Coordinates of N, CA and C in Angstrom, one line a residue:
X1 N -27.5 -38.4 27.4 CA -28.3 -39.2 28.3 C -29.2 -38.4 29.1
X2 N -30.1 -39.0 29.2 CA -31.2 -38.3 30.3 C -31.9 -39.2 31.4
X3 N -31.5 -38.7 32.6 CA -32.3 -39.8 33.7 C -32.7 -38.3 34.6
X4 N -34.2 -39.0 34.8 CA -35.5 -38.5 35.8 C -35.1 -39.3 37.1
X5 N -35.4 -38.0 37.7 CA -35.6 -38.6 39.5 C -36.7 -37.9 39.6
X6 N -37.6 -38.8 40.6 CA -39.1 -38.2 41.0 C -39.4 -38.5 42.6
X7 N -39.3 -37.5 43.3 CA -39.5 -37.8 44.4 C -41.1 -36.9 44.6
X8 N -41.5 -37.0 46.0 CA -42.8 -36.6 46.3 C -43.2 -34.8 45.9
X9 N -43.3 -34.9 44.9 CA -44.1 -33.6 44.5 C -43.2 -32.8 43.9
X10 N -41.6 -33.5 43.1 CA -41.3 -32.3 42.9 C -40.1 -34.0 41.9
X11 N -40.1 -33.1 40.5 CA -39.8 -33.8 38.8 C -38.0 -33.3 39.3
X12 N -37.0 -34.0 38.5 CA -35.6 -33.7 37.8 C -35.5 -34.0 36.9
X13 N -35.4 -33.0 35.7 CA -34.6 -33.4 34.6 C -33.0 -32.8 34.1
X14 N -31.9 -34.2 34.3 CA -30.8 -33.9 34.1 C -30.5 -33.9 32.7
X15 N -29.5 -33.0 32.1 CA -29.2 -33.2 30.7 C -27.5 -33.1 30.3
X16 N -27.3 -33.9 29.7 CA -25.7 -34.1 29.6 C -25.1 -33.1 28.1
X17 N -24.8 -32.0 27.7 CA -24.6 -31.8 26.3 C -23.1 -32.2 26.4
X18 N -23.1 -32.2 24.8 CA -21.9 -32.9 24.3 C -21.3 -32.1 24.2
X19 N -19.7 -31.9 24.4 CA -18.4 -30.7 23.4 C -18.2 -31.2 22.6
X20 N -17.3 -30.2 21.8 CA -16.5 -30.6 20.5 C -15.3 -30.9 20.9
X21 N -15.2 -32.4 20.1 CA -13.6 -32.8 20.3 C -12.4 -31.8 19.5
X22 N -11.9 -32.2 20.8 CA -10.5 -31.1 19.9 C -9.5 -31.1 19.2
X23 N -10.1 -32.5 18.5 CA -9.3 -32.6 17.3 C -10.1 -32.4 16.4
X24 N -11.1 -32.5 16.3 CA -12.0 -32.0 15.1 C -11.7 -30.3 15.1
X25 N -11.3 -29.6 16.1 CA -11.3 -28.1 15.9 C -10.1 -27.8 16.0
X26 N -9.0 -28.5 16.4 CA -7.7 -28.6 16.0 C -7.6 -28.6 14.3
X27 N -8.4 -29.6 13.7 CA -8.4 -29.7 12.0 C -8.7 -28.3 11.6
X28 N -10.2 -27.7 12.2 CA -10.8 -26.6 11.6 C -10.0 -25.4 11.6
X29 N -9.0 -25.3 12.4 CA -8.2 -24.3 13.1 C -7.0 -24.3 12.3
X30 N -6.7 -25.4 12.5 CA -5.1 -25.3 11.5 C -5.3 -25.5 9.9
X31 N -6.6 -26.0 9.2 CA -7.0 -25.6 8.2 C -7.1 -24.4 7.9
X32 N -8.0 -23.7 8.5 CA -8.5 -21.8 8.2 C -7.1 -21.2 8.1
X33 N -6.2 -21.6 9.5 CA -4.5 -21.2 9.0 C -4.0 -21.2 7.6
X34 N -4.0 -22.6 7.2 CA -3.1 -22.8 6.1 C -3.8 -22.2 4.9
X35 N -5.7 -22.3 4.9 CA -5.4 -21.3 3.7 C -5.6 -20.0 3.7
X36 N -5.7 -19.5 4.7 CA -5.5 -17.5 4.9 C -3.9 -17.6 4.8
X37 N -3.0 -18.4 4.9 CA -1.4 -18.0 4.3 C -0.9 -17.7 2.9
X38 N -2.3 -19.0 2.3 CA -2.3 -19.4 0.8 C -2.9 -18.0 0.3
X39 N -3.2 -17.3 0.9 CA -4.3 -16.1 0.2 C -3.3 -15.2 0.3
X40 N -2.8 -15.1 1.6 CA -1.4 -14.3 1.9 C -0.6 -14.4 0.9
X41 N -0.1 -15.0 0.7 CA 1.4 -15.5 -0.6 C 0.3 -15.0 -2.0
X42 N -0.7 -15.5 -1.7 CA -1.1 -15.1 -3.6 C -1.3 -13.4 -3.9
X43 N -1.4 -13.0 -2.7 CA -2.1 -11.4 -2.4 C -0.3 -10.9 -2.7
X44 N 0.5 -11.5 -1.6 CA 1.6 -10.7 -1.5 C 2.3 -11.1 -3.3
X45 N 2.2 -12.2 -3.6 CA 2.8 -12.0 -5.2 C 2.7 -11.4 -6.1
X46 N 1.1 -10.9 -5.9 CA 0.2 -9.8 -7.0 C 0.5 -8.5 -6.7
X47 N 1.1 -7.9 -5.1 CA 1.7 -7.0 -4.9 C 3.1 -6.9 -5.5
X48 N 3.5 -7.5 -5.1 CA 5.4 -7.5 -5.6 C 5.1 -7.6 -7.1
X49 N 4.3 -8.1 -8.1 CA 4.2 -7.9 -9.5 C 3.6 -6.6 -9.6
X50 N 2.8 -6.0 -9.0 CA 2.6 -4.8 -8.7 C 3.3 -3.2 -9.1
X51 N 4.5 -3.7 -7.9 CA 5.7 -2.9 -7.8 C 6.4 -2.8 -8.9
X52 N 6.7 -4.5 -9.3 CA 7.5 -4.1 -10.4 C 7.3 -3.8 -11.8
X53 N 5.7 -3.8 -11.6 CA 5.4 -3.1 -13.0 C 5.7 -1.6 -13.1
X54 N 5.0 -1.2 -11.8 CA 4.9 0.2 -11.9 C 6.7 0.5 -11.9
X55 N 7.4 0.2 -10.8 CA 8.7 0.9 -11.0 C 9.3 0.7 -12.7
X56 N 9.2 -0.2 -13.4 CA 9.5 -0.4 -14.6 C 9.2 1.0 -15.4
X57 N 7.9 1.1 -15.4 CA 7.2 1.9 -16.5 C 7.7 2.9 -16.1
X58 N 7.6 3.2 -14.7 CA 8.2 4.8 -14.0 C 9.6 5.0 -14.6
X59 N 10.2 3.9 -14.4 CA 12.0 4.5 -15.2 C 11.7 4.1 -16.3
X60 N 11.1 3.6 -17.4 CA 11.4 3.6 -18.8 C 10.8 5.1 -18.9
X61 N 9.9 5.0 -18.7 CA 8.9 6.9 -19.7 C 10.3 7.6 -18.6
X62 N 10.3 8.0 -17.8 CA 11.2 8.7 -16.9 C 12.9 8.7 -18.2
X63 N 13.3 7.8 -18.0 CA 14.9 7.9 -18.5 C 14.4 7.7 -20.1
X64 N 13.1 7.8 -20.9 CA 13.4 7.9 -22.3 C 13.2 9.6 -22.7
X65 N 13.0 10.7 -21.7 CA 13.0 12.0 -21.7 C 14.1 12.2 -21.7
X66 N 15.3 11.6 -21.7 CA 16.5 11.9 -21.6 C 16.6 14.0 -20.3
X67 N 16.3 13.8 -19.1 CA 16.4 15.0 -18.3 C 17.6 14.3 -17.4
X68 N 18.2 15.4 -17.3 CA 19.6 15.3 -16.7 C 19.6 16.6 -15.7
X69 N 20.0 16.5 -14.5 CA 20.2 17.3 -13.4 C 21.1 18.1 -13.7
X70 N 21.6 19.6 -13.5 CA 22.1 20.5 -13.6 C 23.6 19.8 -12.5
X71 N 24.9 19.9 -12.9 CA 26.1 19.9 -12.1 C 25.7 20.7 -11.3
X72 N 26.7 20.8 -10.0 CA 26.7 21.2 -8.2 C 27.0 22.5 -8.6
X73 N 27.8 22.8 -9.8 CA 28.2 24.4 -9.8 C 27.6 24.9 -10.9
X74 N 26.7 24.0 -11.3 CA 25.4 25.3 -12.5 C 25.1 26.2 -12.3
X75 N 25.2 27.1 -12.6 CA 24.5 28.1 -12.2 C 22.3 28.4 -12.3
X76 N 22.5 26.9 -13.1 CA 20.9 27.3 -13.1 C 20.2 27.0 -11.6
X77 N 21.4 26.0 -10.4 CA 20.6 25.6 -9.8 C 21.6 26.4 -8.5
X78 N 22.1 27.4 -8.8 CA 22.9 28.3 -7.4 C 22.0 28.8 -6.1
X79 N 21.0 29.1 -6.5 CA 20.0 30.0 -5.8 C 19.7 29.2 -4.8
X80 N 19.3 29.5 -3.6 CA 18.8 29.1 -2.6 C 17.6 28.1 -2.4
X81 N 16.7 28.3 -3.4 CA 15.7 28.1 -3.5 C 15.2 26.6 -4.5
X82 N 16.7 26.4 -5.3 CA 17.0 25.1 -5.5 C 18.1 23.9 -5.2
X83 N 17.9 24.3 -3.5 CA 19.3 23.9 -2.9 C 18.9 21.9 -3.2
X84 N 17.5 21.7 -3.0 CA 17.0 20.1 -2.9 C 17.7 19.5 -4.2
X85 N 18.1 20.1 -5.6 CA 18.1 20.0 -6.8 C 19.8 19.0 -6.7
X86 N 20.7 19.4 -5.8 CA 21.9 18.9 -5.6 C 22.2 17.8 -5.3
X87 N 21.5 17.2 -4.7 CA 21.2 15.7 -4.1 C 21.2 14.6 -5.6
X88 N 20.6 15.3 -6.9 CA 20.6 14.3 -7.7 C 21.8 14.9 -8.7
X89 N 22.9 15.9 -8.8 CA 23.3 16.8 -9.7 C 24.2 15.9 -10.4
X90 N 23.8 15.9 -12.0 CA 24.4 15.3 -12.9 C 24.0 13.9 -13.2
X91 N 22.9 13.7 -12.8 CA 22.0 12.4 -12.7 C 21.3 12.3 -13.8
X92 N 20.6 11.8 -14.7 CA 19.6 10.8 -15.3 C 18.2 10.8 -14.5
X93 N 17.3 11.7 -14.9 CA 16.2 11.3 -14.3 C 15.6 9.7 -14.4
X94 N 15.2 9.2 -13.0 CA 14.5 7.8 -13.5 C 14.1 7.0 -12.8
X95 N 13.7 8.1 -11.6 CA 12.7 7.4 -10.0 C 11.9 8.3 -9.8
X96 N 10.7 8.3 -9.2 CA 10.1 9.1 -8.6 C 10.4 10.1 -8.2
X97 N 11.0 9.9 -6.9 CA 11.7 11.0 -6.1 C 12.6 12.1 -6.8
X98 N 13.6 11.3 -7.7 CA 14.1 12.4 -8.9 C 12.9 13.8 -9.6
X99 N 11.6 13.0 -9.8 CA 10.8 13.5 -10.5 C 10.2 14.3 -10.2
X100 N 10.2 14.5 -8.8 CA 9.1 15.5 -7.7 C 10.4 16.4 -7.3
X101 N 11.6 16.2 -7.1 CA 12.0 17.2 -6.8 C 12.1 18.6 -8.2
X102 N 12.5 17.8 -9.4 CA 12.6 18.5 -10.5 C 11.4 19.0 -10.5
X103 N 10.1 19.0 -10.2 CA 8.7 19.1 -10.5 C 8.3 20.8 -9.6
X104 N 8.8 20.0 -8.4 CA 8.5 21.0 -7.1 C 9.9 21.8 -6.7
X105 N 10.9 21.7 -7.2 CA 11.9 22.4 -6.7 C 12.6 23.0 -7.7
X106 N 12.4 22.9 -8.9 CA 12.5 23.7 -10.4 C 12.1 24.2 -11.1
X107 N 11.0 23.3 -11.6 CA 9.9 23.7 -12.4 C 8.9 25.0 -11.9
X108 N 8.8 24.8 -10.7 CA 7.8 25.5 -9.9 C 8.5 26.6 -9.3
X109 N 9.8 26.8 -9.2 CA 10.2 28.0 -9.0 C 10.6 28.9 -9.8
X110 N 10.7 28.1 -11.6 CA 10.5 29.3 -12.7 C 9.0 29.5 -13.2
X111 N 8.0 28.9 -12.8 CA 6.7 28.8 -12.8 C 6.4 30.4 -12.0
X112 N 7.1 30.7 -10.7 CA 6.6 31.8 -9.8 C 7.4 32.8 -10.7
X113 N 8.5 33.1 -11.2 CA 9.0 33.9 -12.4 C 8.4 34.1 -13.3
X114 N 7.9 33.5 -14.0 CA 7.4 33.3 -15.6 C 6.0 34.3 -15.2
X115 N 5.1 33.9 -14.4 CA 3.9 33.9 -13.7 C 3.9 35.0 -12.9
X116 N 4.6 35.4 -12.7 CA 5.0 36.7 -11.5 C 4.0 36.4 -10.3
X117 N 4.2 35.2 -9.8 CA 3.1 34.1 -8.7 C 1.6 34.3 -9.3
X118 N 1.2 34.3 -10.3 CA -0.3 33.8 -10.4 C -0.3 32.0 -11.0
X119 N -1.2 31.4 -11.0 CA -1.2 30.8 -11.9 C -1.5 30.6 -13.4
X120 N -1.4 29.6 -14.0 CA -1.8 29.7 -15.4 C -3.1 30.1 -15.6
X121 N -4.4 29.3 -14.8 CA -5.6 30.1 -14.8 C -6.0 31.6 -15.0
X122 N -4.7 32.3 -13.8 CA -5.2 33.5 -13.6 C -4.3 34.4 -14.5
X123 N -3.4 33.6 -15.1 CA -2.5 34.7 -16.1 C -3.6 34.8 -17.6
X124 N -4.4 33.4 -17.5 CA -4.7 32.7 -19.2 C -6.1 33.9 -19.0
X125 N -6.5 33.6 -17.6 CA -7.8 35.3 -18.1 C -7.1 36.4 -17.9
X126 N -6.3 37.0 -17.9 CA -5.6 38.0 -18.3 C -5.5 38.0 -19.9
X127 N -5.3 37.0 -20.4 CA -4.7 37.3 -21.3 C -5.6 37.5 -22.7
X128 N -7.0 36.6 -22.2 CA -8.1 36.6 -22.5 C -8.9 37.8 -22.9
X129 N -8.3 38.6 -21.8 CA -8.8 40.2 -21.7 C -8.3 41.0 -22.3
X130 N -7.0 40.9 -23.1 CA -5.6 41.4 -23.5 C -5.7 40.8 -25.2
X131 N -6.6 40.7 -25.7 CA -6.2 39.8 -26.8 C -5.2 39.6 -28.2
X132 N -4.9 41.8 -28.0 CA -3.6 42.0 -28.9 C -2.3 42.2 -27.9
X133 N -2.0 41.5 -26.8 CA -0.7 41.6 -25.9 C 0.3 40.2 -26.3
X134 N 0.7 40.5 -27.7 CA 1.5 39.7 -27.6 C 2.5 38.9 -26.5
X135 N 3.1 39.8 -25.5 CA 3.9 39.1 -25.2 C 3.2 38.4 -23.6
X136 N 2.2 38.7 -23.2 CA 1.5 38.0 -22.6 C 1.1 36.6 -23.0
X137 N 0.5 36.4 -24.3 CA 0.5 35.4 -24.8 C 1.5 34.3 -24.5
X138 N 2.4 35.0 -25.1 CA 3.8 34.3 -25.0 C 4.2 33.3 -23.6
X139 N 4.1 34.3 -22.8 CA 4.2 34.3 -21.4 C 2.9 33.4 -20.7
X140 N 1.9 33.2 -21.1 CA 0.8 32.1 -21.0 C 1.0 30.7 -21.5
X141 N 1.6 30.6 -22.8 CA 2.2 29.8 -23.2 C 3.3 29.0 -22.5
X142 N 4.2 29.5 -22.1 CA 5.6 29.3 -21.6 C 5.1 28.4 -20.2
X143 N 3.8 29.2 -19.3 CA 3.3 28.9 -18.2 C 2.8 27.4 -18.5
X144 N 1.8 27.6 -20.0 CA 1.1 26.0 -20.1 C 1.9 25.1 -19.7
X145 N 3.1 25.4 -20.4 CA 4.2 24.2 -20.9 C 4.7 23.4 -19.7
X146 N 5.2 24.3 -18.9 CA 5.6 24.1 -17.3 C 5.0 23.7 -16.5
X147 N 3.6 23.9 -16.6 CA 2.7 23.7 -15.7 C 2.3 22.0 -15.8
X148 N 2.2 22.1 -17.4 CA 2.2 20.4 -18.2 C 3.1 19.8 -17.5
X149 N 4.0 19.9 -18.1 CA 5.4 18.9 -17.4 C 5.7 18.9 -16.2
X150 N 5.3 19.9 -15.2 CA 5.7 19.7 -14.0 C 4.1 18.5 -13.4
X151 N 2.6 18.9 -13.7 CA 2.2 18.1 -14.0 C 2.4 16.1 -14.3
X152 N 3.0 16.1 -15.1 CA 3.7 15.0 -16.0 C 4.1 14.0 -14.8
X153 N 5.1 15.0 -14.3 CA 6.4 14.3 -13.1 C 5.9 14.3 -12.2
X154 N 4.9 15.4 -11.7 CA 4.1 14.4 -10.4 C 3.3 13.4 -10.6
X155 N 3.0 13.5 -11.7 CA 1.8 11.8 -11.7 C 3.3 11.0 -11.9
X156 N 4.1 10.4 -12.7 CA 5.1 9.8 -12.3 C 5.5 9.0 -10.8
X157 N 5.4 10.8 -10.1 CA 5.6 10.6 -8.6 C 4.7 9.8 -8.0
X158 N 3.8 10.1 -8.2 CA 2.6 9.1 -7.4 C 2.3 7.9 -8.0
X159 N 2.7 7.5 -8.9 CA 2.9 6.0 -9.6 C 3.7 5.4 -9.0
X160 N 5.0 6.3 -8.6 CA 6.3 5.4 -8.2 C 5.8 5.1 -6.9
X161 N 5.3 6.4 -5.9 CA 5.0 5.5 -4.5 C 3.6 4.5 -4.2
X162 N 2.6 4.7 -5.2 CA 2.3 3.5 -5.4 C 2.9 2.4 -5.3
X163 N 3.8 2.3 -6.2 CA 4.7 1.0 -6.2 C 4.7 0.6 -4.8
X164 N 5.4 1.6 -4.2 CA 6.5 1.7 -3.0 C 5.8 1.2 -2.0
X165 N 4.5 1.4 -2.1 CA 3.2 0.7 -0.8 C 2.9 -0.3 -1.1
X166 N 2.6 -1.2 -2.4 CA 2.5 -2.6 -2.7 C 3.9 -3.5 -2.7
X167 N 5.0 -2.7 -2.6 CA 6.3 -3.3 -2.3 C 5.7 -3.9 -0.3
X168 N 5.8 -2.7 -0.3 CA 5.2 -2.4 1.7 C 4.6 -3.4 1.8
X169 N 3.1 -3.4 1.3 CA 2.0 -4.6 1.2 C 2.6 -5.8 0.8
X170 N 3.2 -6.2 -0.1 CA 4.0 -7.3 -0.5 C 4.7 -8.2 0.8
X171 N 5.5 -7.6 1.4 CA 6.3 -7.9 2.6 C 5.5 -8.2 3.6
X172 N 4.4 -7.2 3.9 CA 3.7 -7.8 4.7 C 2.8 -8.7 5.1
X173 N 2.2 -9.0 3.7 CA 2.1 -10.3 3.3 C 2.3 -11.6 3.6
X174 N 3.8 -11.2 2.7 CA 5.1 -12.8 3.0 C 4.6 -13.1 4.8
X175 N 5.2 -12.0 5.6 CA 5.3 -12.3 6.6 C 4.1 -12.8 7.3
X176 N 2.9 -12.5 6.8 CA 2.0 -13.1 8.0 C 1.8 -14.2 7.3
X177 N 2.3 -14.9 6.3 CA 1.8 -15.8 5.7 C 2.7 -17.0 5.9
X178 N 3.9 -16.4 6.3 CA 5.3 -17.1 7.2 C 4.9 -17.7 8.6
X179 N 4.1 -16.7 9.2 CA 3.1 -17.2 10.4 C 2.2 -18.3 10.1
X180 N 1.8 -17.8 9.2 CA 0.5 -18.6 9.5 C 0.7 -20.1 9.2
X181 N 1.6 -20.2 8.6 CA 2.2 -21.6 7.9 C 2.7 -22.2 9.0
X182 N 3.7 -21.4 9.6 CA 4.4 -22.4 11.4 C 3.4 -22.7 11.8
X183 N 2.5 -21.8 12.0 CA 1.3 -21.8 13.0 C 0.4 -23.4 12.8
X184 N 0.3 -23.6 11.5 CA -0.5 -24.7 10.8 C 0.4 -25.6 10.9
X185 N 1.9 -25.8 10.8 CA 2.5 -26.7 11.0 C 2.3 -27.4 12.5
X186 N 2.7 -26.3 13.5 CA 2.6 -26.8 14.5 C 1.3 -27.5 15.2
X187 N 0.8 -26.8 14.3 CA -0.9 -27.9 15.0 C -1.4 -28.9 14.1
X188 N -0.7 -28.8 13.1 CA -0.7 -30.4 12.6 C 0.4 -31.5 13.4
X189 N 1.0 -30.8 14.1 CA 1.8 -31.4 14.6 C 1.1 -32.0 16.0
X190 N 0.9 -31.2 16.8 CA -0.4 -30.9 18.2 C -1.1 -32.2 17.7
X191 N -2.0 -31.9 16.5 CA -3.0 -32.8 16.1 C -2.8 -34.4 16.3
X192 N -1.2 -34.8 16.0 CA -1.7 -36.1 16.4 C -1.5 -36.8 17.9
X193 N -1.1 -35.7 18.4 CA -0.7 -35.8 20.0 C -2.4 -35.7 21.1
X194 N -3.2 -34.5 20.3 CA -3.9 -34.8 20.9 C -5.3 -36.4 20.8
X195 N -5.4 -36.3 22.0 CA -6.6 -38.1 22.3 C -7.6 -37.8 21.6
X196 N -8.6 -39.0 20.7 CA -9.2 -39.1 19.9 C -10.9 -38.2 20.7
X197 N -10.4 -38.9 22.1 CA -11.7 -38.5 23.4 C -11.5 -37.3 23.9
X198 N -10.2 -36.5 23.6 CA -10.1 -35.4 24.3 C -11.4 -34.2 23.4
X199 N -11.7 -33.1 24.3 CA -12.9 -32.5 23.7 C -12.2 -30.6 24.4
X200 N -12.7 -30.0 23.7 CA -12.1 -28.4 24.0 C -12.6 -27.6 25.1
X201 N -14.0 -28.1 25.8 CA -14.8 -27.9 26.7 C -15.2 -29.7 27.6
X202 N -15.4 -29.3 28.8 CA -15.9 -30.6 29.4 C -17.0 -30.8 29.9
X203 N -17.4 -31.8 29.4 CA -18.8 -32.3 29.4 C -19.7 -31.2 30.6
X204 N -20.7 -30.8 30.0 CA -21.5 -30.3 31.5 C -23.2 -30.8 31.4
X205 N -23.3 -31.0 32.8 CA -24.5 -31.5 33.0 C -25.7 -30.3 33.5
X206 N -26.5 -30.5 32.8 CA -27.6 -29.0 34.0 C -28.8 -30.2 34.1
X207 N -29.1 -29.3 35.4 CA -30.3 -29.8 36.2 C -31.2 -29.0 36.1
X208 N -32.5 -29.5 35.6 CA -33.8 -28.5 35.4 C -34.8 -28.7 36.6
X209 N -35.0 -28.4 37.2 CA -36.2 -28.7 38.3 C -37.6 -27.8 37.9
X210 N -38.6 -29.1 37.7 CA -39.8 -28.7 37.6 C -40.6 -28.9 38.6
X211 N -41.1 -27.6 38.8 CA -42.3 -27.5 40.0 C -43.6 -28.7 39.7
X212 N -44.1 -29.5 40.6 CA -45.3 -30.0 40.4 C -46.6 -29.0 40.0
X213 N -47.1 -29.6 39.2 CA -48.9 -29.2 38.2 C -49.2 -28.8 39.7

C-alpha cells in the first residue's frame, strides 16, 4: 500500500514491504533438512560399502600368502629390534596393522643386514660397477625381493586404513543425517502450529521525504 501526504512545500511517500511468511520458510527449511540427510545416508552407505570392500580384499590377498608370525620364543624374532613383532606371535597375517608391522619391523631390519644400510638403488649401482661379483649380485637380488614384499604389505597397509577413514566417514554420516531427520521432523511438526498470517520478519514501513522542485 502506498499513501502520499502533501503538505505546503514538502511530498511523503510511505511504503509498506511485505515479509515472508513463516510457514512458507518453515517448508523451505525443513525441506533442505530432510534432503541433505537423504544425501547423508546415501553418502554414509557408499562409505560403509566402501570399508567393506576394501577390508575384504585386504584379508583375502593378506591370509591367501599363507604368512604366520614367528612364536614369543623364536628366535628369529629375540632381538630387540623386533620386539613390535610379539603382539601378533603365531598369528595368520590378515589386517593391515599385521602387515606394516611385518613390513617395518622385519622385513626392514633384514633389509639393513642384507644391505649393510644402503638401499637397493645404491647396492644395484654397485653392482652394476662389479659385473663379475657374483655374490653381490646375489645379495642385490635377495635386497629386490624384500624390498618387493615389504613394498606389497605397505600398500595393503594403506588400503586397510583407507577402509578405516570411510568406516570413520560412514558414521559420520549416519549421525548428521540422524540430525538432520529430528531436525525435519520437528519442524514439520512446528509447521502446523505455526499461523497461516504469521511472517519471519514484521512488516516495516519507510518514509521517503521528498524535497520540493
Amino acid at each position: 500500500a502506498k499513501v502520499s501526504l502533501a503538505g505546503p512545500g514538502l511530498g511523503t511517500d510511505a511504503k509498506e514491504t511485505q515479509g515472508m511468511r513463516r510457514r512458507a520458510f518453515d517448508v523451505l527449511a525443513t525441506t533442505a533438512g530432510l534432503i541433505l540427510a537423504i544425501i547423508l545416508l546415501v553418502a554414509g552407505g557408499l562409505l560403509l560399502w566402501g570399508h567393506s570392500f576394501v577390508d575384504t580384499q585386504v584379508h583375502n590377498q593378506l591370509a591367501a600368502q599363507k604368512i604366520y608370525f614367528p612364536a614369543n620364543n623364536s628366535p628369529a624374532i629375540k632381538a630387540p629390534e623386533f620386539a613390535a613383532m610379539h603382539q601378533y606371535a603365531g598369528q595368520l597375517m590378515t589386517t593391515g596393522p599385521q602387515a606394516e608391522v611385518w613390513a617395518d619391523h622385519f622385513i626392514a631390519n633384514h633389509l639393513k643386514v642384507i644391505g649393510g644400510g644402503l638401499t637397493y638403488s645404491q647396492l644395484s649401482a654397485k653392482a652394476i660397477a662389479q659385473p663379475k661379483n657374483v655374490a653381490l649380485a646375489n645379495q642385490v637380488n635377495l635386497l629386490f625381493r624384500g624390498t618387493t614384499l615389504r613394498g606389497l604389505l605397505l600398500s595393503s597397509y594403506a588400503f586397510w586404513k583407507m577402509g578405516e577413514i570411510a568406516l570413520w566417514g560412514a558414521i559420520a554420516a549416519f549421525i548428521g543425517a540422524a540430525l538432520l531427520l529430528i531436525l525435519s521432523i520437528l519442524g514439520f511438526v512446528h509447521l502446523r502450529r505455526v499461523s497461516p498470517e504469521a511472517e519471519v520478519f514484521p512488516k516495516v514501513t519507510t518514509a521517503a521525504l521528498a524535497k520540493p522542485a
